[in-house]
C-alpha positions as MATLAB code, in Angstrom:
seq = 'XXXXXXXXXXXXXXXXXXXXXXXXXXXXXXXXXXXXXXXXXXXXXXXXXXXXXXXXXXXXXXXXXXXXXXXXXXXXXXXXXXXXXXXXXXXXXXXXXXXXXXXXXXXXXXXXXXXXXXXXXXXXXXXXXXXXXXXXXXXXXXXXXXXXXXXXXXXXXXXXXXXXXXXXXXXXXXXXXXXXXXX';
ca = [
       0.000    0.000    0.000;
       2.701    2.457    1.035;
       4.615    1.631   -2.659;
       1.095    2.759   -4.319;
       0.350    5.862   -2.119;
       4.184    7.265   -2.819;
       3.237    6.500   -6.426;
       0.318    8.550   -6.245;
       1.583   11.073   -4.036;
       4.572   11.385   -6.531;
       2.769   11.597   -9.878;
       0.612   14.172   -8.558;
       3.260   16.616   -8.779;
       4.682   15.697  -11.654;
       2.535   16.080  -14.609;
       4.885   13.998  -17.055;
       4.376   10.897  -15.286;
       0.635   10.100  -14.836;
      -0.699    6.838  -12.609;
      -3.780    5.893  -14.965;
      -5.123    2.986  -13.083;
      -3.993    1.465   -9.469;
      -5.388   -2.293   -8.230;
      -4.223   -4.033   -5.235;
      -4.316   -7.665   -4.528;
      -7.252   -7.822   -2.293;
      -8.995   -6.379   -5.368;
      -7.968   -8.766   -7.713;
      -8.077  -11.383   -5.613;
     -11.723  -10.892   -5.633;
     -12.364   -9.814   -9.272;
     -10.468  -13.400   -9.847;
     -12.707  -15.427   -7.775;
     -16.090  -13.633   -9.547;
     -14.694  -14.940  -12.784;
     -14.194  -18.802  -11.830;
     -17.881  -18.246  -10.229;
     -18.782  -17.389  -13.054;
     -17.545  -19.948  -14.925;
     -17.452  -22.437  -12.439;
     -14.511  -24.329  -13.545;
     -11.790  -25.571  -11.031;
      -8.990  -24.181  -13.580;
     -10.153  -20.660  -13.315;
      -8.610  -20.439   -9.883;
      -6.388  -17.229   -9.174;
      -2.861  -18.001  -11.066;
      -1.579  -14.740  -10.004;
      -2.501  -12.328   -6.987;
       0.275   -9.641   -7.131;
       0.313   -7.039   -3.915;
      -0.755   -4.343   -6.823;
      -0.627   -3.921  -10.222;
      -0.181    0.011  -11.745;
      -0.499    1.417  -15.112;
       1.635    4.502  -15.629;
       1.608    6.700  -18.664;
       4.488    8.933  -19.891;
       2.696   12.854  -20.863;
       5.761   13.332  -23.440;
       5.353    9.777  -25.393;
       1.672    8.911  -24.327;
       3.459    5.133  -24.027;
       1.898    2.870  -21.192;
       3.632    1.274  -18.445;
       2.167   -1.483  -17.196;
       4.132   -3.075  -13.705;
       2.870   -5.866  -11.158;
       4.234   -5.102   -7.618;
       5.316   -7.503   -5.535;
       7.266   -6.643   -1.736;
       9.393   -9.001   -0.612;
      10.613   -8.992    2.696;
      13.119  -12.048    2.119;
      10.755  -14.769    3.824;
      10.456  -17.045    1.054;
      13.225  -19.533    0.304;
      14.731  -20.672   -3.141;
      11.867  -23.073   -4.115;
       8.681  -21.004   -2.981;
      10.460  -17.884   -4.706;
      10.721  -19.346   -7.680;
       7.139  -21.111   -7.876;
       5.684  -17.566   -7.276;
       8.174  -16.573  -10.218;
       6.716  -19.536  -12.379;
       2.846  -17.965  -11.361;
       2.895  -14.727  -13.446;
       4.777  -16.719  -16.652;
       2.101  -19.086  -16.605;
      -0.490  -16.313  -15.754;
       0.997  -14.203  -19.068;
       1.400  -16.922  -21.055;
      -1.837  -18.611  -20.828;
      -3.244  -15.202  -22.171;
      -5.405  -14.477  -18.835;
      -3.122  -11.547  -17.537;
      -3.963   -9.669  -21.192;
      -7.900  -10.351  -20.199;
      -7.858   -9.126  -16.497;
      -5.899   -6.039  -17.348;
      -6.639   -4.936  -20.670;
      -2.766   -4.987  -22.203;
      -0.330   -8.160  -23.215;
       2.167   -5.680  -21.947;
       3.482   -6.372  -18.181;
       6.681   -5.180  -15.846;
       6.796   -7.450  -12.860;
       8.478   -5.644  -10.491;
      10.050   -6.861   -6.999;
      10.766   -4.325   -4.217;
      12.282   -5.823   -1.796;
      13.204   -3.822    1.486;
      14.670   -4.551    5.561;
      16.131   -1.999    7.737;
      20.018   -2.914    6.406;
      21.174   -2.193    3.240;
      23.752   -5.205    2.821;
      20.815   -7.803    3.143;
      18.665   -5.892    1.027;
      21.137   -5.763   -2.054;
      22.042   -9.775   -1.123;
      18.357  -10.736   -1.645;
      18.097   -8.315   -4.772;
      20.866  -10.442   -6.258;
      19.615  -13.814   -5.059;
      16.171  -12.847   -6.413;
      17.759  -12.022   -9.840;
      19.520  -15.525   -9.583;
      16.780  -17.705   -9.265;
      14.476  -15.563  -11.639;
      16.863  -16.261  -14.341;
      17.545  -19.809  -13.295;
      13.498  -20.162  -13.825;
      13.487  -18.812  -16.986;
      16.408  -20.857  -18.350;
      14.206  -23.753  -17.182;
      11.357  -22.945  -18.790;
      13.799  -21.411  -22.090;
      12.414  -18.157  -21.866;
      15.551  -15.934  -21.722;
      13.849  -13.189  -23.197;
      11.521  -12.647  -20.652;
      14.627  -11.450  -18.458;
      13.559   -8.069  -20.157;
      10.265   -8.177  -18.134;
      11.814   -8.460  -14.477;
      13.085   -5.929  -12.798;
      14.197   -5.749   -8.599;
      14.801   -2.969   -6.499;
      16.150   -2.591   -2.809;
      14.904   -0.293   -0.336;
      14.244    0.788    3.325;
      10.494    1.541    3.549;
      11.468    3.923    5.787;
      12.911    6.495    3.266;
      10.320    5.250    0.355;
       9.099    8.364    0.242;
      11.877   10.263   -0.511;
      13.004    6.942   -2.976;
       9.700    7.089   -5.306;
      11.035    9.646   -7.477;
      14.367    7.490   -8.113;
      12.348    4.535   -8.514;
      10.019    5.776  -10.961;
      12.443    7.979  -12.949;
      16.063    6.323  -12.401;
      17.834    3.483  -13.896;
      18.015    1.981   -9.897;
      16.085   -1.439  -10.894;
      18.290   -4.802  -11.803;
      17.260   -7.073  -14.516;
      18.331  -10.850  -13.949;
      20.330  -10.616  -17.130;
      22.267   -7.525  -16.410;
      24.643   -5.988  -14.396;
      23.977   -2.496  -14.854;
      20.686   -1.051  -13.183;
      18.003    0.049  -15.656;
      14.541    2.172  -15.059;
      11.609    0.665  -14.227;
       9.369    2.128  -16.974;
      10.532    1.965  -20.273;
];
């Protein structure tokens, strides 16, 4: 919630950057639910409940950025990280993500914060590593383009939004060097 609200907050006051749409996972938890109701099938069961999911548009380009959130707060070991990386393929791949939110396009973006910046930029890498080990399993190496992680205190998010929304400070499993999280 706090990630969404400095979002807000953030392109409020900056007129280039506008935050179109905003949906947390409670909300599509339920919007998921009301469409295997409706359809009553087992398979229709959520693949994918991100913590949000926002849609930013650049003013200058009028291009759309779409990004799934997730927080991680380094509780989740090697093989429960990388099912919940294998979710959102399958999610995307199956075609369902492109019917729930309008747009094939997707950034899944993990945020992953403690009070100590060591740890943080430890699990940042170790997410990257198994992200990439996933997608060599499944021999999807291009869809390293789609990942990006971030480390941060939520302490000082505030004062971080405008570097993570504007600055190359996100890692891609494939590279070294950090790139920006929209675009």
């Amino acid at each position: 919630t706090r990630f969404v609200v400095a979002a807000q907050a953030y392109t409020r006051n900056h007129p280039h950057l506008q935050l179109l749409q905003t949906r947390f996972g409670h909300e599509l938890a339920r919007h998921q639910a009301r469409v295997a109701g409706e359809k009553q099938e087992q398979t229709a069961k959520p693949a994918i409940i991100p913590d949000a999911w926002l849609l930013f548009e650049a003013q200058t380009s009028g291009s759309h950025y779409p990004v799934l959130v997730e927080i991680d707060r380094g509780t989740q070991f090697r093989a429960k990280f990388q099912a919940q990386i294998q979710a959102p393929v399958a999610f995307i791949r199956s075609g369902a993500y492109a019917k729930v939110f309008d747009t094939p396009a997707v950034v899944i973006a993990y945020v992953t914060c403690g009070q100590v910046a060591t740890p943080r930029q430890t699990r940042l890498k170790t997410m990257a590593t198994w992200t990439q080990e996933v997608l060599t399993a499944l021999d999807l190496p291009s869809w390293e383009a789609i990942f990006r992680f971030t480390a941060l205190s939520l302490d000082t998010l505030y004062d971080d939004i405008p570097s993570l929304l504007e600055e190359a400070v996100w890692y891609r499993p494939d590279l070294s060097q950090p790139v920006p999280l929209l675009g």
